[in-house]
Amino acid sequence: MNHPQPIVFQAAAQPETLAVVGHARPHESAALHVTGSAVYTDDMPELAGTLHAALVLAEVAHGSVRRIDVDALRAQPGVVDVMTGADVPGHNECSPVHAHDEPIFADKVQFYGQPLSAVVATSHDLARRAARRAKVEYDKQPALLSVYDALAADSHLLPTVEVARGNAQAAIAAAPHRLAGEVYLGGQEHFYLEGQVSYAVPGEGDSMHVYCSTQHPTEMQHLVADALGWQAHQVQITCRRMGGGFGGKESQSQHTACVAALLAWKTGKPVRMRLDRDDDMSITGKRHDFDIRYEVGFADDGLILGIKFELASRCGYSADLSGPVNDRAIFHCDNAYYLDAVAIRSLRMKTHTVSNTAFRGFGGPQGTFAIESVIEDIARRLGADPLAVRRRNLYGDSAGDVRTTTPYGMKVEDNVLAPLIDQLAADSDYAARRDRIAAFNAANPIVKRGISLTPVKFGISFTATLFNQAGALVHVYNDGTVLVSQGGTEMGQGLYTKVRQIVAEVFGLPFDAVRMSATDTTRVPNTSATAASSGTDLNGMAARAAALEIRERLAQFAAGLHGVDAASVTFADGRVHVAGTDQPFAALVMEAYRSRIKLWEAGFYKTPKIHYDPTTMQGRPFFYFAYGAAVSEVAIDTLTGQTRVLRVDVLHDVGRSINPALDIGQIEGGFVQGMGWLTTEELWWRDDGKLMTHAPSTYKIPAASDCPEVFNVKLFDNANIEDSIHKSKAVGEPPLMLPFSVFFAIRAAAAAAIPADAPLRLDAPATPEAILRAIAAGRGTPMEDAT
Ligand code: MTE
Ligand code: HPA
Ligand code: MOS
């Protein structure tokens, strides 16, 4: 391996105050990222004797393996060993939810691309070439590929879940207006820039160290131990950073982790396994696509009186995280709106496709899309501004308001959406622009414009209460520098930066006095995935708790020396102030060390107030809600179906920001990622189940040129009412739903191209084809469906 020489980066001198909480500062690895010296798992210097693994993948969607010609594989150039399910010493199983439905190496094939076997060779290239030449014989069976195939065959992966309040059917029947509709919402490939990768190094006395690009080191530790027939204390997992995870490495880093570890065990050599993009896209799960059906009854002003949802998702072949993903879809099909009489049915369909998994929003975006589609249909029926219908249905915002309880029984206590929407509508000149767009459309037969304002309300916490805990380990070295280990993983979102700020703030130290160690199961045990946007909420609190304990000990010590009260000792500007004197932090620390004061501490945090009963689907699954809204204006070409996003204005609630630069970055990134999902990213499977969109050539993620021409992002000034870390709010996932405004602006533009009373159905993603199809159907000249 050739390592680029680190380029010395001359950062502009930062005033010390920039170190602390609340100030914009760059990502702590920004200089390393842009100079290419940040070390990702595949950049780890290679130990002598390292081998490389590659997978043999199924080439049928459903069936059983009659025979794999292992001898022929072994005879390939460079191949050192081959492994199939029969060679696994522990369990040939890597289900993250102990469903025992995910073999590491399958003999019953459940999707095209499923790993059957692995080869290990002297180079990555030779391993791949050998794996591709594998000869496998199958007994084929018919496969269910789409959610519609599964619905038709009544193929369910998990039991149907229903949540209801009041009598939705009766409320719909009694309502002055009624509508029923259906819409399809596609899936999404994570397209993290760094693909799945693990590097397993066997240790002495039956132990294994796996460097893994994962959001969930603890899960990897357990799955690797289980595969080897070992116990947790024999396996160490390390992750310094990921080049993106987006939910795709919450559970599905297990393929590379387990296979690398198994082959390292079998050969006694370090084994590296990195999936090429095509393999990565074929083997790993995606966002769940949904078929959404609804019936709604509403009043003349658009107030929803009764609503029924049926949400059917394509889970793929195994459970993975599909249960909680679909639960979160249920929890978000109210989005910002009070639904009085409501019935939600969530169908979790089993198909012979890759196992769909966590993806930014974790089912929440799909639920949100459902209700936002209904709002749009209501507004179209009434000839009203969709924003008026949205405002009419918002949750109440005062303690006495009865319209504040969600269908799952949680009170919405701090709804800021009414003022937030008012501010955004005013700042973005929504009403006047809507009028101008109507005039533009009246004058232009080919290019049509549309504008839409959509709100977001997103619940923060893992819905499974037990995961809402975190640990940290803070070391103050006796030279006064600080090292923080914590259970969260860094995937670009800025967790390490925020935790550094939080700990620096506790000690009154400059940012650079604090360093983060790689996330490692030997430093902090029993961690939850870094997910559900709660990385900083949980781990920031745990690190702060540890740092506060050390600071208290130092304060006691300093106070003792001066005969004053510990409460009067302050830590600021890198110095400790006591009884009118002050000294450098490092000097006090050295004195404390000489006096045998403990200078390190572990911290722990668990989220208060939350409780939730999964059998009744009632309780308070979320500590709080994050809010936001966006206004988007688009132009579509009704001849080509092409879209341009002309202007976007975002107002988003991150509570009291720990780092506005990072938060705005998360909002911009989430927005563009969500926009890609809803406009250009289309997954397409061949009839035999092979994913054909398995590379950027056929799967179109947004590029720089797809970004909105005008993109204004502002933070809404709003301290968290709950006692979260520095009164901030989580920001990782909620912004992914802001670009619903882009989708519905496209829909509004398409509406301007068809008669006002024509049917309008626009499925997501709103690709040029989908837009043309919607317009053609609305004009009564339906296109032939090429798919
Ligand atoms: N931002 C970057 N740059 N890369 C990522 O992989 N993942 C998202 C979000 N933002 C992601 C990201 C997802 S799915 C989640 S759950 C959160 O970050 C996780 O990190 P946090 O809890 O620390 O916000
Ligand atoms: N969000 C994200 N990841 C998760 C969750 C959740 O609610 N539950 C389990 N994994
Ligand atoms: Mo994020 S989908 O919770 O990893």
PDB file of C-alpha atoms and ligand atoms in Angstrom, residues 215 243-247 359-361 489 491-493 495 530-536 666 673 730-733, ligand 1:
ATOM      1  CA  GLN A 215     -22.214   2.311  12.629  1.00  0.00           C
ATOM      2  CA  GLY A 243     -16.903   7.551   4.539  1.00  0.00           C
ATOM      3  CA  GLY A 244     -20.646   7.690   5.049  1.00  0.00           C
ATOM      4  CA  GLY A 245     -23.061   5.223   6.549  1.00  0.00           C
ATOM      5  CA  PHE A 246     -26.559   6.727   6.199  1.00  0.00           C
ATOM      6  CA  GLY A 247     -28.043   3.685   7.938  1.00  0.00           C
ATOM      7  CA  PHE A 359     -31.683   4.525   5.688  1.00  0.00           C
ATOM      8  CA  ARG A 360     -31.654   8.097   6.979  1.00  0.00           C
ATOM      9  CA  GLY A 361     -35.096   8.608   8.457  1.00  0.00           C
ATOM     10  CA  THR A 489     -19.210   6.331  15.442  1.00  0.00           C
ATOM     11  CA  MET A 491     -19.584   8.877   9.533  1.00  0.00           C
ATOM     12  CA  GLY A 492     -19.043  12.468   8.467  1.00  0.00           C
ATOM     13  CA  GLN A 493     -21.945  13.863  10.479  1.00  0.00           C
ATOM     14  CA  LEU A 495     -20.269  13.566  16.116  1.00  0.00           C
ATOM     15  CA  THR A 530     -24.954   5.362  16.020  1.00  0.00           C
ATOM     16  CA  ALA A 531     -28.355   5.915  14.542  1.00  0.00           C
ATOM     17  CA  ALA A 532     -31.766   7.450  15.093  1.00  0.00           C
ATOM     18  CA  SER A 533     -29.969  10.838  14.906  1.00  0.00           C
ATOM     19  CA  SER A 534     -29.193  10.483  18.577  1.00  0.00           C
ATOM     20  CA  GLY A 535     -25.408  10.108  18.435  1.00  0.00           C
ATOM     21  CA  THR A 536     -24.645  13.457  20.034  1.00  0.00           C
ATOM     22  CA  GLN A 666     -26.340  18.234   7.821  1.00  0.00           C
ATOM     23  CA  GLN A 673     -29.874  13.275  -0.438  1.00  0.00           C
ATOM     24  CA  ALA A 730     -30.698  16.057  16.792  1.00  0.00           C
ATOM     25  CA  VAL A 731     -30.200  16.988  13.137  1.00  0.00           C
ATOM     26  CA  GLY A 732     -28.967  13.884  11.302  1.00  0.00           C
ATOM     27  CA  GLU A 733     -32.188  12.564   9.781  1.00  0.00           C
TER      28      GLU A 733
HETATM   29  N1  MTE B   1     -24.111  12.626   7.652  1.00  0.00           N
HETATM   30  C1  MTE B   1     -23.027  12.183   6.986  1.00  0.00           C
HETATM   31  N2  MTE B   1     -22.154  13.082   6.515  1.00  0.00           N
HETATM   32  N3  MTE B   1     -22.821  10.848   6.757  1.00  0.00           N
HETATM   33  C2  MTE B   1     -23.711   9.899   7.203  1.00  0.00           C
HETATM   34  O1  MTE B   1     -23.502   8.705   6.996  1.00  0.00           O
HETATM   35  N4  MTE B   1     -25.832   9.466   8.394  1.00  0.00           N
HETATM   36  C3  MTE B   1     -27.142  10.002   8.782  1.00  0.00           C
HETATM   37  C4  MTE B   1     -26.958  11.326   9.547  1.00  0.00           C
HETATM   38  N5  MTE B   1     -26.077  12.203   8.827  1.00  0.00           N
HETATM   39  C5  MTE B   1     -24.880  10.342   7.916  1.00  0.00           C
HETATM   40  C6  MTE B   1     -25.016  11.741   8.136  1.00  0.00           C
HETATM   41  C7  MTE B   1     -27.919   9.104   9.618  1.00  0.00           C
HETATM   42  S1  MTE B   1     -28.828   7.891   8.889  1.00  0.00           S
HETATM   43  C8  MTE B   1     -27.971   9.237  10.973  1.00  0.00           C
HETATM   44  S2  MTE B   1     -28.961   8.251  11.916  1.00  0.00           S
HETATM   45  C9  MTE B   1     -27.162  10.244  11.680  1.00  0.00           C
HETATM   46  O2  MTE B   1     -26.369  11.019  10.802  1.00  0.00           O
HETATM   47  C10 MTE B   1     -26.258   9.522  12.672  1.00  0.00           C
HETATM   48  O3  MTE B   1     -25.407  10.375  13.339  1.00  0.00           O
HETATM   49  P1  MTE B   1     -25.850  11.253  14.614  1.00  0.00           P
HETATM   50  O4  MTE B   1     -26.790  10.424  15.425  1.00  0.00           O
HETATM   51  O5  MTE B   1     -24.576  11.526  15.303  1.00  0.00           O
HETATM   52  O6  MTE B   1     -26.508  12.452  14.052  1.00  0.00           O
END
